[in-house]
mmCIF file of C-alpha atoms and ligand atoms in Angstrom:
data_model
loop_
_atom_site.group_PDB
_atom_site.id
_atom_site.type_symbol
_atom_site.label_atom_id
_atom_site.label_comp_id
_atom_site.label_asym_id
_atom_site.label_seq_id
_atom_site.Cartn_x
_atom_site.Cartn_y
_atom_site.Cartn_z
ATOM 1 C CA MET A 18 5.553 0.899 -49.471
ATOM 2 C CA SER A 19 5.556 4.454 -48.345
ATOM 3 C CA ASP A 20 6.935 5.694 -45.042
ATOM 4 C CA PHE A 21 3.779 5.857 -42.952
ATOM 5 C CA TYR A 22 5.592 7.306 -39.952
ATOM 6 C CA GLN A 23 6.914 10.287 -41.924
ATOM 7 C CA GLU A 24 3.464 10.807 -43.441
ATOM 8 C CA ALA A 25 1.835 10.538 -39.994
ATOM 9 C CA LEU A 26 4.304 13.143 -38.709
ATOM 10 C CA ASN A 27 3.266 15.415 -41.587
ATOM 11 C CA LEU A 28 -0.354 14.898 -40.520
ATOM 12 C CA PHE A 29 0.445 15.604 -36.850
ATOM 13 C CA PRO A 30 -1.186 19.089 -36.792
ATOM 14 C CA TYR A 31 -4.366 17.451 -38.122
ATOM 15 C CA SER A 32 -4.272 14.549 -35.608
ATOM 16 C CA GLN A 33 -3.586 16.869 -32.698
ATOM 17 C CA ALA A 34 -6.322 19.333 -33.674
ATOM 18 C CA ILE A 35 -8.885 16.508 -33.908
ATOM 19 C CA ARG A 36 -7.785 15.022 -30.590
ATOM 20 C CA ARG A 37 -7.896 18.338 -28.747
ATOM 21 C CA ASP A 38 -11.253 19.320 -30.181
ATOM 22 C CA LEU A 39 -12.743 15.976 -29.099
ATOM 23 C CA HIS A 40 -11.065 16.304 -25.723
ATOM 24 C CA MET A 41 -12.909 19.583 -25.177
ATOM 25 C CA HIS A 42 -16.240 17.947 -26.070
ATOM 26 C CA PRO A 43 -16.367 14.498 -24.435
ATOM 27 C CA GLU A 44 -19.535 12.388 -24.747
ATOM 28 C CA LEU A 45 -20.617 9.234 -22.898
ATOM 29 C CA GLY A 46 -21.300 5.870 -24.538
ATOM 30 C CA PHE A 47 -24.135 5.746 -27.110
ATOM 31 C CA GLN A 48 -24.406 9.551 -26.804
ATOM 32 C CA GLU A 49 -21.369 10.410 -28.947
ATOM 33 C CA VAL A 50 -23.495 12.425 -31.395
ATOM 34 C CA ARG A 51 -21.070 15.304 -31.972
ATOM 35 C CA THR A 52 -18.068 12.959 -32.041
ATOM 36 C CA SER A 53 -19.771 10.657 -34.524
ATOM 37 C CA GLY A 54 -20.701 13.629 -36.733
ATOM 38 C CA ILE A 55 -17.079 14.766 -36.870
ATOM 39 C CA ILE A 56 -15.871 11.256 -37.700
ATOM 40 C CA ALA A 57 -18.380 10.903 -40.568
ATOM 41 C CA ARG A 58 -17.581 14.397 -41.881
ATOM 42 C CA GLU A 59 -13.828 13.769 -41.877
ATOM 43 C CA LEU A 60 -14.168 10.394 -43.592
ATOM 44 C CA ARG A 61 -16.520 11.755 -46.273
ATOM 45 C CA GLU A 62 -14.170 14.664 -46.841
ATOM 46 C CA ILE A 63 -11.544 12.262 -48.211
ATOM 47 C CA GLY A 64 -14.141 10.539 -50.374
ATOM 48 C CA LEU A 65 -14.842 7.417 -48.341
ATOM 49 C CA GLU A 66 -18.171 5.613 -48.357
ATOM 50 C CA VAL A 67 -19.519 6.050 -44.812
ATOM 51 C CA THR A 68 -22.266 4.292 -42.834
ATOM 52 C CA THR A 69 -23.492 5.988 -39.660
ATOM 53 C CA GLY A 70 -25.886 4.964 -36.902
ATOM 54 C CA ILE A 71 -24.217 1.616 -36.103
ATOM 55 C CA ALA A 72 -25.315 0.966 -32.483
ATOM 56 C CA LYS A 73 -26.658 4.552 -32.491
ATOM 57 C CA THR A 74 -23.371 6.461 -32.785
ATOM 58 C CA GLY A 75 -20.941 4.067 -34.465
ATOM 59 C CA VAL A 76 -19.446 4.846 -37.875
ATOM 60 C CA ILE A 77 -18.092 2.495 -40.544
ATOM 61 C CA ALA A 78 -16.049 3.435 -43.612
ATOM 62 C CA MET A 79 -14.574 1.279 -46.357
ATOM 63 C CA ILE A 80 -11.222 1.672 -48.073
ATOM 64 C CA ASP A 81 -11.083 -0.502 -51.190
ATOM 65 C CA GLY A 82 -7.549 -1.310 -52.239
ATOM 66 C CA ALA A 83 -6.630 -1.407 -55.921
ATOM 67 C CA LYS A 84 -5.327 -4.978 -55.619
ATOM 68 C CA PRO A 85 -7.432 -8.034 -54.797
ATOM 69 C CA GLY A 86 -7.209 -9.453 -51.277
ATOM 70 C CA PRO A 87 -9.070 -10.173 -48.065
ATOM 71 C CA ILE A 88 -11.155 -7.838 -45.903
ATOM 72 C CA ILE A 89 -9.865 -6.812 -42.492
ATOM 73 C CA MET A 90 -11.301 -4.468 -39.872
ATOM 74 C CA LEU A 91 -9.578 -1.754 -37.833
ATOM 75 C CA ARG A 92 -11.474 -0.734 -34.713
ATOM 76 C CA PHE A 93 -11.259 2.544 -32.769
ATOM 77 C CA ASP A 94 -13.364 3.333 -29.671
ATOM 78 C CA ILE A 95 -14.765 6.838 -29.276
ATOM 79 C CA ASP A 96 -16.465 7.369 -25.890
ATOM 80 C CA ALA A 97 -15.573 9.366 -22.762
ATOM 81 C CA LEU A 98 -16.098 8.820 -19.013
ATOM 82 C CA PRO A 99 -18.149 10.380 -16.191
ATOM 83 C CA VAL A 100 -15.022 11.997 -14.655
ATOM 84 C CA SER A 101 -14.556 15.674 -13.759
ATOM 85 C CA GLU A 102 -11.372 16.832 -15.450
ATOM 86 C CA GLN A 103 -8.617 18.396 -13.332
ATOM 87 C CA THR A 104 -5.806 18.704 -15.878
ATOM 88 C CA GLY A 105 -6.026 22.480 -16.257
ATOM 89 C CA ALA A 106 -5.107 21.962 -19.935
ATOM 90 C CA ALA A 107 -6.034 24.629 -22.486
ATOM 91 C CA TYR A 108 -8.041 21.917 -24.240
ATOM 92 C CA ALA A 109 -9.720 20.627 -21.046
ATOM 93 C CA SER A 110 -13.287 19.325 -21.144
ATOM 94 C CA GLN A 111 -16.034 21.908 -21.593
ATOM 95 C CA ASN A 112 -18.720 19.374 -20.628
ATOM 96 C CA PRO A 113 -18.993 19.401 -16.813
ATOM 97 C CA GLY A 114 -18.588 15.961 -15.245
ATOM 98 C CA LEU A 115 -17.429 14.359 -18.484
ATOM 99 C CA MET A 116 -13.890 13.703 -19.611
ATOM 100 C CA HIS A 117 -11.836 11.796 -22.156
ATOM 101 C CA ALA A 118 -9.928 10.195 -19.280
ATOM 102 C CA CYS A 119 -8.985 7.010 -21.125
ATOM 103 C CA GLY A 120 -7.584 8.487 -24.332
ATOM 104 C CA HIS A 121 -10.348 7.453 -26.729
ATOM 105 C CA ASP A 122 -10.149 11.021 -28.125
ATOM 106 C CA GLY A 123 -6.665 9.965 -29.230
ATOM 107 C CA HIS A 124 -8.043 6.757 -30.718
ATOM 108 C CA VAL A 125 -10.469 8.731 -32.909
ATOM 109 C CA ALA A 126 -7.640 11.048 -34.007
ATOM 110 C CA ILE A 127 -5.472 8.008 -34.789
ATOM 111 C CA GLY A 128 -8.340 6.344 -36.694
ATOM 112 C CA LEU A 129 -8.983 9.407 -38.846
ATOM 113 C CA THR A 130 -5.254 9.736 -39.511
ATOM 114 C CA VAL A 131 -5.063 6.047 -40.469
ATOM 115 C CA ALA A 132 -7.947 6.663 -42.908
ATOM 116 C CA ARG A 133 -5.926 9.429 -44.570
ATOM 117 C CA LEU A 134 -2.712 7.395 -44.664
ATOM 118 C CA LEU A 135 -4.345 4.339 -46.202
ATOM 119 C CA ASN A 136 -6.650 6.232 -48.537
ATOM 120 C CA ALA A 137 -3.642 7.986 -50.064
ATOM 121 C CA HIS A 138 -2.149 4.570 -50.879
ATOM 122 C CA ARG A 139 -5.150 2.653 -52.222
ATOM 123 C CA ASP A 140 -3.102 1.570 -55.226
ATOM 124 C CA GLU A 141 -0.766 -0.387 -52.916
ATOM 125 C CA ILE A 142 -3.450 -2.029 -50.749
ATOM 126 C CA PRO A 143 -4.042 -5.739 -51.478
ATOM 127 C CA GLY A 144 -7.597 -6.052 -50.161
ATOM 128 C CA THR A 145 -10.256 -4.040 -48.373
ATOM 129 C CA ILE A 146 -10.023 -2.227 -45.055
ATOM 130 C CA LYS A 147 -13.110 -1.650 -42.960
ATOM 131 C CA LEU A 148 -12.741 1.134 -40.417
ATOM 132 C CA LEU A 149 -15.016 0.844 -37.391
ATOM 133 C CA PHE A 150 -15.452 3.701 -34.940
ATOM 134 C CA GLN A 151 -17.162 2.035 -31.975
ATOM 135 C CA PRO A 152 -19.262 3.713 -29.285
ATOM 136 C CA ALA A 153 -19.575 2.854 -25.601
ATOM 137 C CA GLU A 154 -16.449 0.868 -24.785
ATOM 138 C CA GLU A 155 -16.406 2.040 -21.155
ATOM 139 C CA GLY A 156 -18.264 -0.631 -19.190
ATOM 140 C CA MET A 157 -21.144 -0.746 -21.674
ATOM 141 C CA ASN A 158 -19.813 -3.399 -24.047
ATOM 142 C CA GLY A 159 -20.565 -1.299 -27.131
ATOM 143 C CA ALA A 160 -18.700 -3.943 -29.150
ATOM 144 C CA GLU A 161 -21.489 -6.450 -28.486
ATOM 145 C CA VAL A 162 -24.125 -3.977 -29.676
ATOM 146 C CA VAL A 163 -22.102 -3.054 -32.751
ATOM 147 C CA ILE A 164 -21.745 -6.751 -33.640
ATOM 148 C CA ARG A 165 -25.513 -7.243 -33.141
ATOM 149 C CA ASP A 166 -26.006 -4.309 -35.513
ATOM 150 C CA GLY A 167 -24.061 -6.157 -38.210
ATOM 151 C CA ALA A 168 -20.619 -4.554 -38.019
ATOM 152 C CA LEU A 169 -18.972 -7.888 -38.841
ATOM 153 C CA GLU A 170 -21.173 -8.477 -41.915
ATOM 154 C CA ASN A 171 -21.622 -6.972 -45.403
ATOM 155 C CA PRO A 172 -18.761 -7.235 -45.988
ATOM 156 C CA ALA A 173 -17.427 -9.641 -43.368
ATOM 157 C CA PRO A 174 -13.833 -9.042 -42.259
ATOM 158 C CA ILE A 175 -11.690 -12.126 -41.671
ATOM 159 C CA ARG A 176 -9.431 -10.502 -39.064
ATOM 160 C CA CYS A 177 -9.355 -7.354 -36.949
ATOM 161 C CA LEU A 178 -6.893 -5.038 -35.246
ATOM 162 C CA GLY A 179 -7.342 -2.613 -32.345
ATOM 163 C CA LEU A 180 -5.089 -0.432 -30.226
ATOM 164 C CA HIS A 181 -4.902 1.551 -27.003
ATOM 165 C CA ILE A 182 -2.618 4.449 -26.189
ATOM 166 C CA TRP A 183 -1.034 3.370 -22.929
ATOM 167 C CA ASN A 184 -0.185 5.580 -19.972
ATOM 168 C CA GLU A 185 1.418 2.723 -18.065
ATOM 169 C CA GLN A 186 4.438 3.064 -20.384
ATOM 170 C CA PRO A 187 6.506 5.929 -21.867
ATOM 171 C CA VAL A 188 6.221 7.226 -25.435
ATOM 172 C CA GLY A 189 8.307 5.040 -27.714
ATOM 173 C CA TRP A 190 7.244 1.829 -25.963
ATOM 174 C CA LEU A 191 5.101 -0.526 -28.033
ATOM 175 C CA GLY A 192 3.381 -3.626 -26.719
ATOM 176 C CA VAL A 193 2.074 -6.550 -28.734
ATOM 177 C CA ALA A 194 2.011 -10.288 -28.103
ATOM 178 C CA ALA A 195 0.180 -13.436 -29.113
ATOM 179 C CA GLY A 196 -2.100 -14.902 -26.445
ATOM 180 C CA PRO A 197 -3.673 -13.046 -23.523
ATOM 181 C CA VAL A 198 -2.936 -9.295 -23.259
ATOM 182 C CA MET A 199 -5.872 -8.012 -21.180
ATOM 183 C CA ALA A 200 -7.942 -9.787 -18.537
ATOM 184 C CA SER A 201 -11.573 -10.814 -18.383
ATOM 185 C CA ALA A 202 -13.864 -8.783 -16.133
ATOM 186 C CA GLY A 203 -16.366 -10.469 -13.867
ATOM 187 C CA VAL A 204 -18.785 -8.664 -11.578
ATOM 188 C CA PHE A 205 -20.227 -9.918 -8.300
ATOM 189 C CA HIS A 206 -23.041 -8.680 -6.113
ATOM 190 C CA LEU A 207 -23.419 -10.066 -2.589
ATOM 191 C CA THR A 208 -26.172 -9.442 -0.061
ATOM 192 C CA LEU A 209 -25.861 -10.670 3.548
ATOM 193 C CA THR A 210 -29.035 -10.569 5.589
ATOM 194 C CA GLY A 211 -28.727 -10.943 9.354
ATOM 195 C CA LYS A 212 -30.831 -9.540 12.170
ATOM 196 C CA GLY A 213 -30.398 -5.899 13.059
ATOM 197 C CA GLY A 214 -30.476 -4.502 16.556
ATOM 198 C CA HIS A 215 -28.827 -2.329 19.185
ATOM 199 C CA GLY A 216 -25.079 -1.849 18.851
ATOM 200 C CA ALA A 217 -24.752 -2.397 22.595
ATOM 201 C CA MET A 218 -26.579 -5.751 22.527
ATOM 202 C CA PRO A 219 -24.924 -7.775 19.768
ATOM 203 C CA HIS A 220 -26.046 -11.076 21.329
ATOM 204 C CA GLN A 221 -29.605 -10.213 20.272
ATOM 205 C CA THR A 222 -28.569 -9.698 16.648
ATOM 206 C CA ILE A 223 -27.050 -11.569 13.714
ATOM 207 C CA ASP A 224 -24.351 -9.148 12.636
ATOM 208 C CA PRO A 225 -23.855 -9.033 8.836
ATOM 209 C CA VAL A 226 -21.008 -6.491 9.203
ATOM 210 C CA VAL A 227 -18.763 -8.965 11.024
ATOM 211 C CA ALA A 228 -19.704 -11.655 8.493
ATOM 212 C CA ALA A 229 -18.793 -9.258 5.656
ATOM 213 C CA ALA A 230 -15.395 -8.579 7.233
ATOM 214 C CA GLN A 231 -14.623 -12.318 7.417
ATOM 215 C CA ILE A 232 -15.733 -12.860 3.831
ATOM 216 C CA ILE A 233 -13.587 -10.004 2.495
ATOM 217 C CA THR A 234 -10.533 -11.363 4.313
ATOM 218 C CA ALA A 235 -11.139 -14.974 3.307
ATOM 219 C CA ALA A 236 -11.687 -14.017 -0.343
ATOM 220 C CA GLN A 237 -8.075 -12.823 -0.513
ATOM 221 C CA THR A 238 -7.052 -16.485 -0.471
ATOM 222 C CA ILE A 239 -8.602 -17.011 -3.913
ATOM 223 C CA SER A 240 -5.614 -15.349 -5.554
ATOM 224 C CA SER A 241 -3.029 -16.260 -2.895
ATOM 225 C CA ARG A 242 -4.018 -19.926 -2.213
ATOM 226 C CA ASN A 243 -6.279 -21.158 -5.025
ATOM 227 C CA THR A 244 -4.639 -19.616 -8.106
ATOM 228 C CA ASP A 245 -1.533 -21.152 -9.664
ATOM 229 C CA PRO A 246 1.202 -18.676 -8.548
ATOM 230 C CA GLN A 247 2.420 -18.455 -12.156
ATOM 231 C CA LYS A 248 -0.990 -17.249 -13.297
ATOM 232 C CA ALA A 249 -2.930 -14.175 -12.243
ATOM 233 C CA CYS A 250 -6.257 -13.486 -10.605
ATOM 234 C CA VAL A 251 -7.669 -10.410 -8.912
ATOM 235 C CA VAL A 252 -10.642 -10.340 -6.531
ATOM 236 C CA SER A 253 -11.492 -6.792 -5.445
ATOM 237 C CA PHE A 254 -14.348 -5.696 -3.203
ATOM 238 C CA CYS A 255 -15.152 -2.188 -4.427
ATOM 239 C CA VAL A 256 -18.544 -1.412 -2.867
ATOM 240 C CA LEU A 257 -19.483 -2.013 0.766
ATOM 241 C CA HIS A 258 -22.806 -0.746 2.082
ATOM 242 C CA GLY A 259 -24.266 -1.462 5.509
ATOM 243 C CA GLY A 260 -25.743 0.502 8.348
ATOM 244 C CA GLU A 261 -26.664 4.143 8.943
ATOM 245 C CA ALA A 262 -26.158 4.884 12.645
ATOM 246 C CA PHE A 263 -23.109 4.392 14.870
ATOM 247 C CA ASN A 264 -25.088 2.422 17.450
ATOM 248 C CA VAL A 265 -27.281 0.224 15.244
ATOM 249 C CA ILE A 266 -26.236 -3.148 13.865
ATOM 250 C CA PRO A 267 -27.801 -3.219 10.396
ATOM 251 C CA GLN A 268 -30.076 -5.890 8.997
ATOM 252 C CA THR A 269 -28.185 -6.218 5.716
ATOM 253 C CA VAL A 270 -24.817 -5.557 4.116
ATOM 254 C CA GLU A 271 -24.381 -5.244 0.371
ATOM 255 C CA MET A 272 -21.102 -5.740 -1.427
ATOM 256 C CA LYS A 273 -20.011 -5.473 -5.040
ATOM 257 C CA GLY A 274 -16.733 -6.105 -6.715
ATOM 258 C CA THR A 275 -14.827 -7.470 -9.646
ATOM 259 C CA ILE A 276 -12.861 -10.582 -10.603
ATOM 260 C CA ARG A 277 -10.094 -10.432 -13.219
ATOM 261 C CA ALA A 278 -8.192 -13.273 -14.859
ATOM 262 C CA PHE A 279 -6.573 -14.137 -18.200
ATOM 263 C CA GLU A 280 -7.606 -17.792 -18.485
ATOM 264 C CA PRO A 281 -11.304 -18.779 -18.536
ATOM 265 C CA GLU A 282 -10.521 -21.713 -16.221
ATOM 266 C CA VAL A 283 -8.944 -19.370 -13.641
ATOM 267 C CA GLU A 284 -11.947 -17.077 -13.886
ATOM 268 C CA GLN A 285 -14.368 -19.996 -13.413
ATOM 269 C CA MET A 286 -12.361 -21.261 -10.428
ATOM 270 C CA ALA A 287 -12.460 -17.785 -8.846
ATOM 271 C CA PHE A 288 -16.226 -17.502 -9.425
ATOM 272 C CA LYS A 289 -16.742 -20.902 -7.779
ATOM 273 C CA ARG A 290 -14.450 -20.215 -4.810
ATOM 274 C CA LEU A 291 -15.982 -16.792 -4.164
ATOM 275 C CA ALA A 292 -19.476 -18.297 -4.137
ATOM 276 C CA GLU A 293 -18.341 -21.044 -1.741
ATOM 277 C CA ILE A 294 -16.586 -18.595 0.604
ATOM 278 C CA CYS A 295 -19.554 -16.206 0.690
ATOM 279 C CA GLN A 296 -22.070 -18.997 1.178
ATOM 280 C CA GLY A 297 -20.010 -20.952 3.709
ATOM 281 C CA ILE A 298 -18.886 -18.064 5.914
ATOM 282 C CA GLY A 299 -22.136 -16.133 5.619
ATOM 283 C CA GLU A 300 -24.182 -19.141 6.720
ATOM 284 C CA ALA A 301 -21.719 -20.093 9.457
ATOM 285 C CA MET A 302 -22.208 -16.585 10.836
ATOM 286 C CA GLY A 303 -25.982 -17.065 10.738
ATOM 287 C CA CYS A 304 -26.717 -14.834 7.727
ATOM 288 C CA GLN A 305 -28.796 -15.455 4.657
ATOM 289 C CA VAL A 306 -26.568 -15.189 1.613
ATOM 290 C CA GLU A 307 -27.496 -14.039 -1.854
ATOM 291 C CA ILE A 308 -24.705 -13.975 -4.398
ATOM 292 C CA LYS A 309 -24.712 -13.249 -8.118
ATOM 293 C CA ILE A 310 -21.536 -13.542 -10.192
ATOM 294 C CA ASP A 311 -21.374 -12.876 -13.941
ATOM 295 C CA ASN A 312 -18.794 -12.456 -16.653
ATOM 296 C CA LEU A 313 -19.009 -8.930 -18.085
ATOM 297 C CA THR A 314 -16.210 -9.044 -20.667
ATOM 298 C CA PRO A 315 -14.014 -11.937 -21.829
ATOM 299 C CA ALA A 316 -10.204 -11.687 -21.826
ATOM 300 C CA VAL A 317 -8.449 -10.081 -24.814
ATOM 301 C CA ILE A 318 -6.570 -12.979 -26.417
ATOM 302 C CA ASN A 319 -4.525 -12.126 -29.505
ATOM 303 C CA ASP A 320 -4.022 -14.407 -32.472
ATOM 304 C CA SER A 321 -0.396 -15.089 -33.357
ATOM 305 C CA PHE A 322 -0.867 -14.200 -37.035
ATOM 306 C CA GLY A 323 -2.016 -10.651 -36.248
ATOM 307 C CA ALA A 324 0.587 -10.195 -33.520
ATOM 308 C CA ALA A 325 3.301 -11.155 -36.022
ATOM 309 C CA ALA A 326 1.938 -8.592 -38.503
ATOM 310 C CA VAL A 327 2.057 -5.816 -35.889
ATOM 311 C CA LYS A 328 5.590 -6.864 -34.946
ATOM 312 C CA ARG A 329 6.760 -6.730 -38.585
ATOM 313 C CA ALA A 330 5.120 -3.304 -38.939
ATOM 314 C CA ALA A 331 6.928 -2.039 -35.818
ATOM 315 C CA GLU A 332 10.258 -3.380 -37.090
ATOM 316 C CA ASN A 333 9.768 -1.722 -40.484
ATOM 317 C CA LEU A 334 8.653 1.621 -39.106
ATOM 318 C CA PHE A 335 10.775 1.954 -36.005
ATOM 319 C CA PRO A 336 14.126 0.210 -36.435
ATOM 320 C CA GLY A 337 15.701 -0.405 -33.040
ATOM 321 C CA HIS A 338 12.187 -0.179 -31.637
ATOM 322 C CA ASN A 339 11.289 -0.757 -28.008
ATOM 323 C CA LEU A 340 8.834 -3.610 -28.591
ATOM 324 C CA ASP A 341 7.512 -5.412 -25.533
ATOM 325 C CA GLU A 342 6.301 -8.911 -26.366
ATOM 326 C CA ARG A 343 5.759 -10.243 -22.852
ATOM 327 C CA GLY A 344 1.949 -10.091 -23.125
ATOM 328 C CA ARG A 345 -0.446 -10.035 -20.147
ATOM 329 C CA PHE A 346 -0.026 -6.263 -20.177
ATOM 330 C CA THR A 347 -2.842 -5.389 -17.755
ATOM 331 C CA MET A 348 -5.624 -6.859 -15.617
ATOM 332 C CA GLY A 349 -7.867 -4.168 -17.139
ATOM 333 C CA ALA A 350 -10.531 -5.338 -19.594
ATOM 334 C CA GLU A 351 -11.552 -4.273 -23.129
ATOM 335 C CA ASP A 352 -14.669 -5.059 -25.120
ATOM 336 C CA PHE A 353 -12.422 -5.688 -28.161
ATOM 337 C CA ALA A 354 -12.583 -9.238 -26.768
ATOM 338 C CA PHE A 355 -16.094 -9.601 -28.254
ATOM 339 C CA TYR A 356 -14.731 -9.240 -31.819
ATOM 340 C CA GLN A 357 -12.100 -11.856 -31.000
ATOM 341 C CA LYS A 358 -14.899 -14.258 -30.050
ATOM 342 C CA LYS A 359 -16.112 -13.985 -33.685
ATOM 343 C CA ILE A 360 -12.918 -13.556 -35.753
ATOM 344 C CA PRO A 361 -9.172 -13.641 -34.975
ATOM 345 C CA GLY A 362 -8.053 -10.266 -33.687
ATOM 346 C CA THR A 363 -4.993 -8.533 -32.296
ATOM 347 C CA PHE A 364 -4.922 -5.672 -29.817
ATOM 348 C CA PHE A 365 -1.730 -3.670 -29.275
ATOM 349 C CA PHE A 366 -0.516 -0.845 -27.035
ATOM 350 C CA VAL A 367 1.273 2.436 -27.750
ATOM 351 C CA GLY A 368 3.145 4.014 -24.811
ATOM 352 C CA SER A 369 2.027 7.585 -24.092
ATOM 353 C CA THR A 370 3.419 8.884 -20.782
ATOM 354 C CA ASN A 371 6.093 11.562 -20.656
ATOM 355 C CA VAL A 372 7.443 12.439 -17.202
ATOM 356 C CA GLU A 373 9.232 15.592 -18.418
ATOM 357 C CA LYS A 374 6.027 16.979 -19.896
ATOM 358 C CA GLY A 375 4.037 15.976 -16.789
ATOM 359 C CA PHE A 376 1.921 13.299 -18.481
ATOM 360 C CA VAL A 377 2.145 10.817 -15.623
ATOM 361 C CA TYR A 378 -1.403 10.041 -14.510
ATOM 362 C CA GLY A 379 -3.051 6.719 -15.242
ATOM 363 C CA HIS A 380 -6.155 5.999 -17.283
ATOM 364 C CA HIS A 381 -9.466 7.176 -15.735
ATOM 365 C CA HIS A 382 -7.662 9.622 -13.385
ATOM 366 C CA PRO A 383 -9.082 13.204 -13.381
ATOM 367 C CA LYS A 384 -5.593 14.468 -14.319
ATOM 368 C CA PHE A 385 -5.079 11.881 -17.057
ATOM 369 C CA ASP A 386 -3.464 13.313 -20.171
ATOM 370 C CA PHE A 387 -1.029 11.834 -22.679
ATOM 371 C CA ASP A 388 1.792 12.914 -24.941
ATOM 372 C CA ASP A 389 0.327 13.714 -28.366
ATOM 373 C CA SER A 390 3.469 12.335 -29.994
ATOM 374 C CA ALA A 391 1.826 8.926 -29.476
ATOM 375 C CA LEU A 392 -0.690 9.907 -32.198
ATOM 376 C CA PRO A 393 1.611 9.622 -35.254
ATOM 377 C CA THR A 394 3.266 6.527 -33.749
ATOM 378 C CA GLY A 395 -0.107 4.830 -33.241
ATOM 379 C CA ALA A 396 -1.466 5.870 -36.645
ATOM 380 C CA ALA A 397 1.627 4.754 -38.559
ATOM 381 C CA LEU A 398 1.769 1.436 -36.714
ATOM 382 C CA MET A 399 -1.926 0.709 -37.305
ATOM 383 C CA ALA A 400 -1.739 1.608 -41.016
ATOM 384 C CA GLN A 401 1.436 -0.432 -41.561
ATOM 385 C CA ALA A 402 0.098 -3.390 -39.535
ATOM 386 C CA ALA A 403 -3.046 -3.401 -41.708
ATOM 387 C CA ILE A 404 -0.919 -3.648 -44.853
ATOM 388 C CA GLU A 405 1.268 -6.372 -43.298
ATOM 389 C CA LEU A 406 -1.831 -8.329 -42.336
ATOM 390 C CA LEU A 407 -3.355 -8.064 -45.822
ATOM 391 C CA LYS A 408 -0.082 -9.043 -47.477
ATOM 392 C CA SER A 409 0.231 -12.192 -45.367
HETATM 393 NI NI1 LIG B 518 -9.894 2.786 -22.860
#
């Protein structure tokens, strides 16, 4: 097999140009019209059969290997975020209020580079590779819509791979593991209704603000007292609305937040405890309690077969590699989990910070940017992992 890393390095000017162009023109989920057009154009340019309009702006292309074998899918997400860019980069966003602040511009560039790498080696590919460019990963669960639109059918892949460039780790770091690697995301919405009144006469009111304070404090015991200390659970209150005037006790307080966990049983426990705490404390304080808790995205749980293929690819490409196999890389969530509910899938991470070059901000930060040298690393690893997976 060819040296995909050397070939990806040769393609670096191409990968970087694509990434920077997309970075200048970010588009939100299901609105990635320009992005999707570029993806389709680039894939057709190398002679691939392309299907557009999957979940509005998704694109699928097929690479048929010369040798018989199974079908696998490689997935790349393509959307940007409603963030106002503050990087000051020459290639900064030209769309006010929108930014590629998660690095999905890099994922598109990696995906198009992978298409070129694999297409040039069709004769060595034992099977078929389906490339999926997915819209609306950011909080919109585009994966679910893409699946509903038939992305996993005609032809049906038996396994899938996905990746994320990762600004929690330096360039050169690679992360892959079997089992959980990203958490599930739950969302809760709580309304406390008391009895408003004068701030100077609290005895005539039922104060939902004080009840809210007690609930927020008590909910911290879900992770510290109810969760097995060797497992992880996050309960964060992120929205707190109540009152308008400094001297008026409001009638209602509204709260929203998120629950993260790796194991479904931990998530279910946290949902149950949060409901009990809200109901119990709210009522004890005299309030009416309305609480709604839902799972938004399941945890990303890798299959061991795919993780082993990515590991072999990393060992082949980057001898003496810095491969992190600890798993449970982040409490962040990813809609890649929806594919894993249908077929075995593996999601891996490619380190992309560089302190010397000033790429130090985290994902979704207005100054987020990453070291472009992660592009050839990510593309080579994805292409090689696909071959390893097909061969096994
Ligand atoms: Ni992302």
